[in-house]
Amino acid sequence: MKVIAITGKGGTGKTVMTAMFIRSLVNRDKTILAIDADPDTNLPEALGDEVEETVGDQREFLMEERDNLPPDTDKERLLESKIYSVLAERHGYDLLVMGRPEGAGCYCFANNMLRGIMDRIVKNYDLTIIDTAAGLEHLSRGIIRDVDELVVVTDGSRRGLMTAERIRDLVKELNLKIRKMHVILNKVTPQNRERLNEYAQELGLEVAGMVPFDEEIARFDLDGRPLIELPDTSPAVIEMENIIIKLGI
Ligand SMILES: Nc1ncnc2c1ncn2[C@@H]1O[C@H](COP(=O)(O)OP(=O)(O)OP(=O)(O)O)[C@@H](O)[C@H]1O
Ligand SMILES: [Mg+2]
């Protein structure tokens, strides 16, 4: 059982990296759970998937049930069964979309559910990959708190690496159970690679890889084509293979 959470600032390429991880890992004889933990659901599209129900959609049902259940009901089991009912089984992986509860209000419900999922459901899979929402909330609220590998996706800039440094400091400060942290620099131009590597070393950050800006990804995005169909020859896919080796997944 291994849990990988993909984090970072908005628009850095978290969803693209998550989809590419899955693309490269599906045929390796591992059971995989992909979780889209971003309320602004994007991962299914990147995977060429459509999901009818999200965990957030279950809120009303669970709220009603909670008030009407006989006192001896095992609420944990009920919750678990609802989560399984929205789990989409796909070829080579299962997909769970957190979504958001209907209407106004905060995302506490989905966040609490995600904590429950982390505690109970991920143990049934060899590998869980979580695409998180932009920013640090998943970490600061302790939703992502027990993971093997935290992957911080940044753009290929000095400031991007400084963000990764702040995330590392936050993880330490909050005492989160995060066993390893690596940075993926994304949309990197070849002439900046060396300097970025040096700067990452200065900051004591471990770089898992540098993914180039890939015209093919940009074209797929414009055409609304799923990234799971990217060819093996795509430069980003080739770098992802190296990243998987480096991370020992
Ligand atoms: N290596 C790359 N080459 C070309 N385009 C890329 C690359 N990585 C990401 N993109 C493009 O950058 C945009 C943002 O990517 P993505 O949606 O994965 O970011 P994100 O971090 O998940 O964003 P959000 O914070 O909104 O969830 C998309 O249009 C995507 O196609
Ligand atoms: Mg995203």
PDB file of C-alpha atoms and ligand atoms in Angstrom:
ATOM      1  CA  MET A   1       0.000   0.000   0.000  1.00  0.00           C
ATOM      2  CA  LYS A   2       1.420   3.323  -1.088  1.00  0.00           C
ATOM      3  CA  VAL A   3      -0.253   6.729  -1.046  1.00  0.00           C
ATOM      4  CA  ILE A   4       0.912   9.530  -3.302  1.00  0.00           C
ATOM      5  CA  ALA A   5      -0.567  13.019  -3.024  1.00  0.00           C
ATOM      6  CA  ILE A   6      -0.024  15.594  -5.746  1.00  0.00           C
ATOM      7  CA  THR A   7       0.000  19.144  -4.485  1.00  0.00           C
ATOM      8  CA  GLY A   8       1.094  22.625  -5.543  1.00  0.00           C
ATOM      9  CA  LYS A   9      -0.119  26.015  -6.658  1.00  0.00           C
ATOM     10  CA  GLY A  10      -2.989  26.581  -9.080  1.00  0.00           C
ATOM     11  CA  GLY A  11      -2.372  25.794 -12.724  1.00  0.00           C
ATOM     12  CA  THR A  12       1.071  24.253 -12.238  1.00  0.00           C
ATOM     13  CA  GLY A  13       0.008  20.933 -13.772  1.00  0.00           C
ATOM     14  CA  LYS A  14      -1.167  18.789 -10.826  1.00  0.00           C
ATOM     15  CA  THR A  15      -4.023  17.221 -12.755  1.00  0.00           C
ATOM     16  CA  VAL A  16      -1.877  16.637 -15.831  1.00  0.00           C
ATOM     17  CA  MET A  17       0.784  14.915 -13.701  1.00  0.00           C
ATOM     18  CA  THR A  18      -1.827  12.800 -11.893  1.00  0.00           C
ATOM     19  CA  ALA A  19      -3.315  11.670 -15.210  1.00  0.00           C
ATOM     20  CA  MET A  20       0.137  10.881 -16.560  1.00  0.00           C
ATOM     21  CA  PHE A  21       1.062   8.882 -13.455  1.00  0.00           C
ATOM     22  CA  ILE A  22      -2.070   6.816 -13.966  1.00  0.00           C
ATOM     23  CA  ARG A  23      -1.437   6.493 -17.706  1.00  0.00           C
ATOM     24  CA  SER A  24       2.007   5.045 -17.025  1.00  0.00           C
ATOM     25  CA  LEU A  25       1.007   2.829 -14.104  1.00  0.00           C
ATOM     26  CA  VAL A  26      -2.224   1.170 -15.254  1.00  0.00           C
ATOM     27  CA  ASN A  27      -0.693  -1.853 -16.903  1.00  0.00           C
ATOM     28  CA  ARG A  28       1.734  -2.779 -14.174  1.00  0.00           C
ATOM     29  CA  ASP A  29      -0.323  -5.300 -12.304  1.00  0.00           C
ATOM     30  CA  LYS A  30      -1.100  -3.024  -9.376  1.00  0.00           C
ATOM     31  CA  THR A  31      -4.477  -2.134  -7.940  1.00  0.00           C
ATOM     32  CA  ILE A  32      -4.815   1.633  -8.262  1.00  0.00           C
ATOM     33  CA  LEU A  33      -7.189   4.089  -6.660  1.00  0.00           C
ATOM     34  CA  ALA A  34      -7.276   7.569  -8.187  1.00  0.00           C
ATOM     35  CA  ILE A  35      -8.904  10.253  -6.047  1.00  0.00           C
ATOM     36  CA  ASP A  36      -9.914  13.622  -7.422  1.00  0.00           C
ATOM     37  CA  ALA A  37      -9.906  15.715  -4.245  1.00  0.00           C
ATOM     38  CA  ASP A  38     -10.352  19.034  -6.035  1.00  0.00           C
ATOM     39  CA  PRO A  39     -13.915  20.391  -5.647  1.00  0.00           C
ATOM     40  CA  ASP A  40     -13.449  21.819  -9.138  1.00  0.00           C
ATOM     41  CA  THR A  41     -13.383  18.308 -10.598  1.00  0.00           C
ATOM     42  CA  ASN A  42     -10.904  17.979 -13.496  1.00  0.00           C
ATOM     43  CA  LEU A  43      -9.274  14.589 -13.260  1.00  0.00           C
ATOM     44  CA  PRO A  44     -12.028  12.524 -14.934  1.00  0.00           C
ATOM     45  CA  GLU A  45     -11.783  14.698 -18.038  1.00  0.00           C
ATOM     46  CA  ALA A  46      -8.006  14.356 -18.171  1.00  0.00           C
ATOM     47  CA  LEU A  47      -8.514  10.588 -17.984  1.00  0.00           C
ATOM     48  CA  GLY A  48     -11.242  10.634 -20.635  1.00  0.00           C
ATOM     49  CA  ASP A  49     -13.772   9.611 -18.048  1.00  0.00           C
ATOM     50  CA  GLU A  50     -17.168  10.738 -16.883  1.00  0.00           C
ATOM     51  CA  VAL A  51     -18.368  10.182 -13.366  1.00  0.00           C
ATOM     52  CA  GLU A  52     -22.041  10.394 -12.539  1.00  0.00           C
ATOM     53  CA  GLU A  53     -21.874  10.620  -8.773  1.00  0.00           C
ATOM     54  CA  THR A  54     -19.411  12.197  -6.416  1.00  0.00           C
ATOM     55  CA  VAL A  55     -18.858  11.765  -2.694  1.00  0.00           C
ATOM     56  CA  GLY A  56     -20.209  15.311  -2.266  1.00  0.00           C
ATOM     57  CA  ASP A  57     -23.520  14.184  -3.801  1.00  0.00           C
ATOM     58  CA  GLN A  58     -23.994  11.797  -0.896  1.00  0.00           C
ATOM     59  CA  ARG A  59     -24.200  14.545   1.668  1.00  0.00           C
ATOM     60  CA  GLU A  60     -27.968  15.001   1.636  1.00  0.00           C
ATOM     61  CA  PHE A  61     -28.548  11.289   1.873  1.00  0.00           C
ATOM     62  CA  LEU A  62     -26.186  10.849   4.782  1.00  0.00           C
ATOM     63  CA  MET A  63     -27.564  13.851   6.638  1.00  0.00           C
ATOM     64  CA  GLU A  64     -31.101  12.448   6.383  1.00  0.00           C
ATOM     65  CA  GLU A  65     -29.999   8.961   7.318  1.00  0.00           C
ATOM     66  CA  ARG A  66     -28.106  10.225  10.316  1.00  0.00           C
ATOM     67  CA  ASP A  67     -31.292  11.576  11.882  1.00  0.00           C
ATOM     68  CA  ASN A  68     -33.436   8.555  11.080  1.00  0.00           C
ATOM     69  CA  LEU A  69     -31.141   5.671  11.816  1.00  0.00           C
ATOM     70  CA  PRO A  70     -31.761   3.348  14.716  1.00  0.00           C
ATOM     71  CA  PRO A  71     -29.181   4.129  17.399  1.00  0.00           C
ATOM     72  CA  ASP A  72     -27.381   0.815  17.054  1.00  0.00           C
ATOM     73  CA  THR A  73     -26.547   1.323  13.340  1.00  0.00           C
ATOM     74  CA  ASP A  74     -22.915   1.075  12.454  1.00  0.00           C
ATOM     75  CA  LYS A  75     -22.526   4.525  10.910  1.00  0.00           C
ATOM     76  CA  GLU A  76     -18.972   3.902   9.840  1.00  0.00           C
ATOM     77  CA  ARG A  77     -20.060   0.907   7.789  1.00  0.00           C
ATOM     78  CA  LEU A  78     -22.872   2.886   6.212  1.00  0.00           C
ATOM     79  CA  LEU A  79     -20.498   5.640   5.262  1.00  0.00           C
ATOM     80  CA  GLU A  80     -18.084   3.177   3.806  1.00  0.00           C
ATOM     81  CA  SER A  81     -20.801   1.537   1.737  1.00  0.00           C
ATOM     82  CA  LYS A  82     -21.843   4.945   0.337  1.00  0.00           C
ATOM     83  CA  ILE A  83     -18.286   5.655  -0.672  1.00  0.00           C
ATOM     84  CA  TYR A  84     -18.071   2.312  -2.436  1.00  0.00           C
ATOM     85  CA  SER A  85     -21.313   3.087  -4.242  1.00  0.00           C
ATOM     86  CA  VAL A  86     -19.760   6.136  -5.942  1.00  0.00           C
ATOM     87  CA  LEU A  87     -16.478   4.434  -6.701  1.00  0.00           C
ATOM     88  CA  ALA A  88     -16.112   4.066 -10.473  1.00  0.00           C
ATOM     89  CA  GLU A  89     -14.346   0.905 -11.609  1.00  0.00           C
ATOM     90  CA  ARG A  90     -12.317   1.521 -14.712  1.00  0.00           C
ATOM     91  CA  HIS A  91      -9.923  -0.469 -16.814  1.00  0.00           C
ATOM     92  CA  GLY A  92      -6.811  -0.669 -14.650  1.00  0.00           C
ATOM     93  CA  TYR A  93      -7.896   1.699 -11.877  1.00  0.00           C
ATOM     94  CA  ASP A  94     -10.775   2.798  -9.669  1.00  0.00           C
ATOM     95  CA  LEU A  95     -11.756   6.440  -9.588  1.00  0.00           C
ATOM     96  CA  LEU A  96     -13.265   8.326  -6.684  1.00  0.00           C
ATOM     97  CA  VAL A  97     -14.366  11.911  -7.192  1.00  0.00           C
ATOM     98  CA  MET A  98     -14.877  13.973  -4.055  1.00  0.00           C
ATOM     99  CA  GLY A  99     -16.748  16.798  -5.809  1.00  0.00           C
ATOM    100  CA  ARG A 100     -18.496  19.311  -3.634  1.00  0.00           C
ATOM    101  CA  PRO A 101     -21.761  19.331  -1.736  1.00  0.00           C
ATOM    102  CA  GLU A 102     -24.612  21.038  -3.521  1.00  0.00           C
ATOM    103  CA  GLY A 103     -25.323  24.688  -2.861  1.00  0.00           C
ATOM    104  CA  ALA A 104     -23.610  27.145  -0.585  1.00  0.00           C
ATOM    105  CA  GLY A 105     -21.485  26.246   2.376  1.00  0.00           C
ATOM    106  CA  CYS A 106     -18.037  25.016   3.061  1.00  0.00           C
ATOM    107  CA  TYR A 107     -16.315  21.905   1.860  1.00  0.00           C
ATOM    108  CA  CYS A 108     -16.036  20.428   5.347  1.00  0.00           C
ATOM    109  CA  PHE A 109     -18.219  17.489   4.438  1.00  0.00           C
ATOM    110  CA  ALA A 110     -16.091  16.382   1.489  1.00  0.00           C
ATOM    111  CA  ASN A 111     -12.950  17.036   3.503  1.00  0.00           C
ATOM    112  CA  ASN A 112     -14.142  14.944   6.424  1.00  0.00           C
ATOM    113  CA  MET A 113     -15.116  12.187   4.044  1.00  0.00           C
ATOM    114  CA  LEU A 114     -11.694  12.304   2.484  1.00  0.00           C
ATOM    115  CA  ARG A 115     -10.118  11.825   5.895  1.00  0.00           C
ATOM    116  CA  GLY A 116     -12.335   8.786   6.401  1.00  0.00           C
ATOM    117  CA  ILE A 117     -11.386   7.423   2.996  1.00  0.00           C
ATOM    118  CA  MET A 118      -7.719   7.905   3.746  1.00  0.00           C
ATOM    119  CA  ASP A 119      -8.144   5.995   6.991  1.00  0.00           C
ATOM    120  CA  ARG A 120     -10.228   3.120   5.657  1.00  0.00           C
ATOM    121  CA  ILE A 121     -10.369   2.634   1.913  1.00  0.00           C
ATOM    122  CA  VAL A 122      -6.863   3.227   0.619  1.00  0.00           C
ATOM    123  CA  LYS A 123      -5.571   0.171   2.458  1.00  0.00           C
ATOM    124  CA  ASN A 124      -7.370  -2.002  -0.085  1.00  0.00           C
ATOM    125  CA  TYR A 125      -5.174  -0.760  -2.939  1.00  0.00           C
ATOM    126  CA  ASP A 126      -1.520  -1.185  -3.861  1.00  0.00           C
ATOM    127  CA  LEU A 127      -1.361   2.422  -4.905  1.00  0.00           C
ATOM    128  CA  THR A 128      -3.497   5.510  -4.273  1.00  0.00           C
ATOM    129  CA  ILE A 129      -2.916   8.722  -6.203  1.00  0.00           C
ATOM    130  CA  ILE A 130      -4.632  11.887  -5.026  1.00  0.00           C
ATOM    131  CA  ASP A 131      -5.018  15.005  -7.148  1.00  0.00           C
ATOM    132  CA  THR A 132      -5.546  17.794  -4.614  1.00  0.00           C
ATOM    133  CA  ALA A 133      -6.964  21.287  -4.941  1.00  0.00           C
ATOM    134  CA  ALA A 134      -4.543  24.173  -5.414  1.00  0.00           C
ATOM    135  CA  GLY A 135      -2.993  25.663  -2.308  1.00  0.00           C
ATOM    136  CA  LEU A 136      -2.100  24.363   1.104  1.00  0.00           C
ATOM    137  CA  GLU A 137      -5.497  23.699   2.631  1.00  0.00           C
ATOM    138  CA  HIS A 138      -5.338  19.941   2.309  1.00  0.00           C
ATOM    139  CA  LEU A 139      -2.159  20.010   4.309  1.00  0.00           C
ATOM    140  CA  SER A 140      -2.988  22.750   6.800  1.00  0.00           C
ATOM    141  CA  ARG A 141      -6.347  21.166   7.652  1.00  0.00           C
ATOM    142  CA  GLY A 142      -4.775  17.779   8.099  1.00  0.00           C
ATOM    143  CA  ILE A 143      -6.787  16.138   5.324  1.00  0.00           C
ATOM    144  CA  ILE A 144      -3.657  14.845   3.668  1.00  0.00           C
ATOM    145  CA  ARG A 145      -1.760  13.752   6.720  1.00  0.00           C
ATOM    146  CA  ASP A 146      -0.595  10.212   6.239  1.00  0.00           C
ATOM    147  CA  VAL A 147       1.048   9.751   2.863  1.00  0.00           C
ATOM    148  CA  ASP A 148       4.132   7.990   1.597  1.00  0.00           C
ATOM    149  CA  GLU A 149       5.008  10.488  -1.061  1.00  0.00           C
ATOM    150  CA  LEU A 150       4.059  14.116  -1.349  1.00  0.00           C
ATOM    151  CA  VAL A 151       4.713  15.332  -4.881  1.00  0.00           C
ATOM    152  CA  VAL A 152       4.852  19.093  -5.211  1.00  0.00           C
ATOM    153  CA  VAL A 153       4.303  20.282  -8.769  1.00  0.00           C
ATOM    154  CA  THR A 154       5.740  23.699  -9.542  1.00  0.00           C
ATOM    155  CA  ASP A 155       6.493  25.633 -12.675  1.00  0.00           C
ATOM    156  CA  GLY A 156      10.126  25.894 -13.718  1.00  0.00           C
ATOM    157  CA  SER A 157      10.888  29.058 -11.825  1.00  0.00           C
ATOM    158  CA  ARG A 158      12.781  30.216  -8.762  1.00  0.00           C
ATOM    159  CA  ARG A 159       9.537  31.257  -7.143  1.00  0.00           C
ATOM    160  CA  GLY A 160       8.055  27.848  -7.859  1.00  0.00           C
ATOM    161  CA  LEU A 161      10.887  26.238  -5.931  1.00  0.00           C
ATOM    162  CA  MET A 162      10.372  28.697  -3.094  1.00  0.00           C
ATOM    163  CA  THR A 163       6.756  27.550  -2.872  1.00  0.00           C
ATOM    164  CA  ALA A 164       7.973  23.966  -2.628  1.00  0.00           C
ATOM    165  CA  GLU A 165      10.293  25.028   0.193  1.00  0.00           C
ATOM    166  CA  ARG A 166       7.358  26.585   2.051  1.00  0.00           C
ATOM    167  CA  ILE A 167       5.323  23.420   1.642  1.00  0.00           C
ATOM    168  CA  ARG A 168       8.204  21.389   3.073  1.00  0.00           C
ATOM    169  CA  ASP A 169       8.396  23.750   6.058  1.00  0.00           C
ATOM    170  CA  LEU A 170       4.647  23.536   6.609  1.00  0.00           C
ATOM    171  CA  VAL A 171       4.776  19.744   6.601  1.00  0.00           C
ATOM    172  CA  LYS A 172       7.475  19.843   9.273  1.00  0.00           C
ATOM    173  CA  GLU A 173       5.693  22.455  11.323  1.00  0.00           C
ATOM    174  CA  LEU A 174       2.416  20.542  11.339  1.00  0.00           C
ATOM    175  CA  ASN A 175       4.126  17.262  12.047  1.00  0.00           C
ATOM    176  CA  LEU A 176       2.259  15.553   9.226  1.00  0.00           C
ATOM    177  CA  LYS A 177       3.021  11.917   8.542  1.00  0.00           C
ATOM    178  CA  ILE A 178       4.589  12.447   5.158  1.00  0.00           C
ATOM    179  CA  ARG A 179       7.381  10.009   4.558  1.00  0.00           C
ATOM    180  CA  LYS A 180       8.958  11.578   1.469  1.00  0.00           C
ATOM    181  CA  MET A 181       8.590  14.727  -0.520  1.00  0.00           C
ATOM    182  CA  HIS A 182       9.706  15.304  -4.083  1.00  0.00           C
ATOM    183  CA  VAL A 183       9.317  18.190  -6.469  1.00  0.00           C
ATOM    184  CA  ILE A 184       8.295  17.901 -10.104  1.00  0.00           C
ATOM    185  CA  LEU A 185       9.219  20.969 -12.094  1.00  0.00           C
ATOM    186  CA  ASN A 186       6.781  21.323 -14.951  1.00  0.00           C
ATOM    187  CA  LYS A 187       6.789  23.190 -18.263  1.00  0.00           C
ATOM    188  CA  VAL A 188      10.550  23.554 -17.991  1.00  0.00           C
ATOM    189  CA  THR A 189      12.576  24.986 -20.867  1.00  0.00           C
ATOM    190  CA  PRO A 190      15.818  23.078 -21.614  1.00  0.00           C
ATOM    191  CA  GLN A 191      18.120  26.060 -21.050  1.00  0.00           C
ATOM    192  CA  ASN A 192      16.883  26.481 -17.436  1.00  0.00           C
ATOM    193  CA  ARG A 193      17.285  22.879 -16.316  1.00  0.00           C
ATOM    194  CA  GLU A 194      20.753  23.160 -14.887  1.00  0.00           C
ATOM    195  CA  ARG A 195      20.136  26.372 -12.972  1.00  0.00           C
ATOM    196  CA  LEU A 196      16.884  24.988 -11.539  1.00  0.00           C
ATOM    197  CA  ASN A 197      18.668  21.861 -10.381  1.00  0.00           C
ATOM    198  CA  GLU A 198      21.315  23.938  -8.636  1.00  0.00           C
ATOM    199  CA  TYR A 199      18.746  26.096  -6.919  1.00  0.00           C
ATOM    200  CA  ALA A 200      16.747  23.062  -5.789  1.00  0.00           C
ATOM    201  CA  GLN A 201      19.931  21.646  -4.292  1.00  0.00           C
ATOM    202  CA  GLU A 202      20.627  24.921  -2.486  1.00  0.00           C
ATOM    203  CA  LEU A 203      17.178  24.685  -0.922  1.00  0.00           C
ATOM    204  CA  GLY A 204      17.679  21.021  -0.074  1.00  0.00           C
ATOM    205  CA  LEU A 205      14.735  19.950  -2.236  1.00  0.00           C
ATOM    206  CA  GLU A 206      14.681  16.593  -3.977  1.00  0.00           C
ATOM    207  CA  VAL A 207      13.709  16.889  -7.609  1.00  0.00           C
ATOM    208  CA  ALA A 208      11.888  13.850  -9.015  1.00  0.00           C
ATOM    209  CA  GLY A 209      12.019  15.196 -12.551  1.00  0.00           C
ATOM    210  CA  MET A 210      11.619  18.096 -14.903  1.00  0.00           C
ATOM    211  CA  VAL A 211       8.775  17.804 -17.372  1.00  0.00           C
ATOM    212  CA  PRO A 212       9.211  19.917 -20.484  1.00  0.00           C
ATOM    213  CA  PHE A 213       6.507  22.093 -21.932  1.00  0.00           C
ATOM    214  CA  ASP A 214       4.947  19.557 -24.260  1.00  0.00           C
ATOM    215  CA  GLU A 215       3.167  20.780 -27.398  1.00  0.00           C
ATOM    216  CA  GLU A 216       1.256  17.523 -27.505  1.00  0.00           C
ATOM    217  CA  ILE A 217      -0.263  18.108 -24.054  1.00  0.00           C
ATOM    218  CA  ALA A 218      -1.244  21.625 -25.108  1.00  0.00           C
ATOM    219  CA  ARG A 219      -2.884  20.279 -28.279  1.00  0.00           C
ATOM    220  CA  PHE A 220      -4.694  17.479 -26.422  1.00  0.00           C
ATOM    221  CA  ASP A 221      -5.973  20.076 -23.977  1.00  0.00           C
ATOM    222  CA  LEU A 222      -7.328  22.298 -26.767  1.00  0.00           C
ATOM    223  CA  ASP A 223      -8.932  19.374 -28.570  1.00  0.00           C
ATOM    224  CA  GLY A 224     -10.441  18.028 -25.335  1.00  0.00           C
ATOM    225  CA  ARG A 225      -8.615  14.728 -25.765  1.00  0.00           C
ATOM    226  CA  PRO A 226      -7.779  12.639 -22.702  1.00  0.00           C
ATOM    227  CA  LEU A 227      -4.124  12.559 -21.671  1.00  0.00           C
ATOM    228  CA  ILE A 228      -4.347   8.831 -21.184  1.00  0.00           C
ATOM    229  CA  GLU A 229      -4.100   8.664 -25.006  1.00  0.00           C
ATOM    230  CA  LEU A 230      -0.774  10.520 -25.155  1.00  0.00           C
ATOM    231  CA  PRO A 231       1.718   8.544 -27.252  1.00  0.00           C
ATOM    232  CA  ASP A 232       4.699   6.838 -25.604  1.00  0.00           C
ATOM    233  CA  THR A 233       6.961   9.151 -27.580  1.00  0.00           C
ATOM    234  CA  SER A 234       5.612  12.330 -25.986  1.00  0.00           C
ATOM    235  CA  PRO A 235       8.493  14.079 -24.144  1.00  0.00           C
ATOM    236  CA  ALA A 236       6.366  14.520 -21.011  1.00  0.00           C
ATOM    237  CA  VAL A 237       5.462  10.813 -20.971  1.00  0.00           C
ATOM    238  CA  ILE A 238       9.125   9.847 -21.313  1.00  0.00           C
ATOM    239  CA  GLU A 239      10.036  12.053 -18.346  1.00  0.00           C
ATOM    240  CA  MET A 240       7.154  10.583 -16.338  1.00  0.00           C
ATOM    241  CA  GLU A 241       8.642   7.109 -16.842  1.00  0.00           C
ATOM    242  CA  ASN A 242      11.901   8.406 -15.335  1.00  0.00           C
ATOM    243  CA  ILE A 243      10.020   9.979 -12.434  1.00  0.00           C
ATOM    244  CA  ILE A 244       8.291   6.677 -11.631  1.00  0.00           C
ATOM    245  CA  ILE A 245      11.662   4.941 -11.507  1.00  0.00           C
ATOM    246  CA  LYS A 246      13.134   7.688  -9.355  1.00  0.00           C
ATOM    247  CA  LEU A 247      10.236   7.516  -6.902  1.00  0.00           C
ATOM    248  CA  GLY A 248      10.408   3.737  -6.825  1.00  0.00           C
ATOM    249  CA  ILE A 249       6.693   3.301  -7.504  1.00  0.00           C
TER     250      ILE A 249
HETATM  251  N1  LIG B   1       4.061  19.845 -19.480  1.00  0.00           N
HETATM  252  C1  LIG B   1       3.065  20.558 -20.011  1.00  0.00           C
HETATM  253  N2  LIG B   1       3.127  20.961 -21.302  1.00  0.00           N
HETATM  254  C2  LIG B   1       2.126  21.705 -21.852  1.00  0.00           C
HETATM  255  N3  LIG B   1       1.019  22.078 -21.184  1.00  0.00           N
HETATM  256  C3  LIG B   1       0.886  21.715 -19.903  1.00  0.00           C
HETATM  257  C4  LIG B   1       1.886  20.927 -19.251  1.00  0.00           C
HETATM  258  N4  LIG B   1       1.472  20.694 -17.985  1.00  0.00           N
HETATM  259  C5  LIG B   1       0.279  21.300 -17.850  1.00  0.00           C
HETATM  260  N5  LIG B   1      -0.081  21.913 -18.997  1.00  0.00           N
HETATM  261  C6  LIG B   1      -1.301  22.722 -19.219  1.00  0.00           C
HETATM  262  O1  LIG B   1      -1.376  23.667 -18.161  1.00  0.00           O
HETATM  263  C7  LIG B   1      -2.725  23.878 -17.759  1.00  0.00           C
HETATM  264  C8  LIG B   1      -2.858  23.603 -16.270  1.00  0.00           C
HETATM  265  O2  LIG B   1      -2.651  22.239 -16.007  1.00  0.00           O
HETATM  266  P1  LIG B   1      -3.456  21.461 -14.881  1.00  0.00           P
HETATM  267  O3  LIG B   1      -4.912  21.646 -15.076  1.00  0.00           O
HETATM  268  O4  LIG B   1      -2.920  20.099 -14.785  1.00  0.00           O
HETATM  269  O5  LIG B   1      -3.001  22.311 -13.604  1.00  0.00           O
HETATM  270  P2  LIG B   1      -3.518  22.135 -12.107  1.00  0.00           P
HETATM  271  O6  LIG B   1      -2.337  22.411 -11.241  1.00  0.00           O
HETATM  272  O7  LIG B   1      -4.199  20.843 -11.942  1.00  0.00           O
HETATM  273  O8  LIG B   1      -4.574  23.341 -12.027  1.00  0.00           O
HETATM  274  P3  LIG B   1      -5.656  23.595 -10.848  1.00  0.00           P
HETATM  275  O9  LIG B   1      -4.880  24.218  -9.721  1.00  0.00           O
HETATM  276  O10 LIG B   1      -6.616  24.539 -11.488  1.00  0.00           O
HETATM  277  O11 LIG B   1      -6.242  22.279 -10.483  1.00  0.00           O
HETATM  278  C9  LIG B   1      -3.567  22.969 -18.625  1.00  0.00           C
HETATM  279  O12 LIG B   1      -4.065  23.711 -19.702  1.00  0.00           O
HETATM  280  C10 LIG B   1      -2.584  21.912 -19.114  1.00  0.00           C
HETATM  281  O13 LIG B   1      -2.956  21.382 -20.362  1.00  0.00           O
HETATM  282 MG    MG B   2      -6.146  20.392 -11.228  1.00  0.00          MG
END
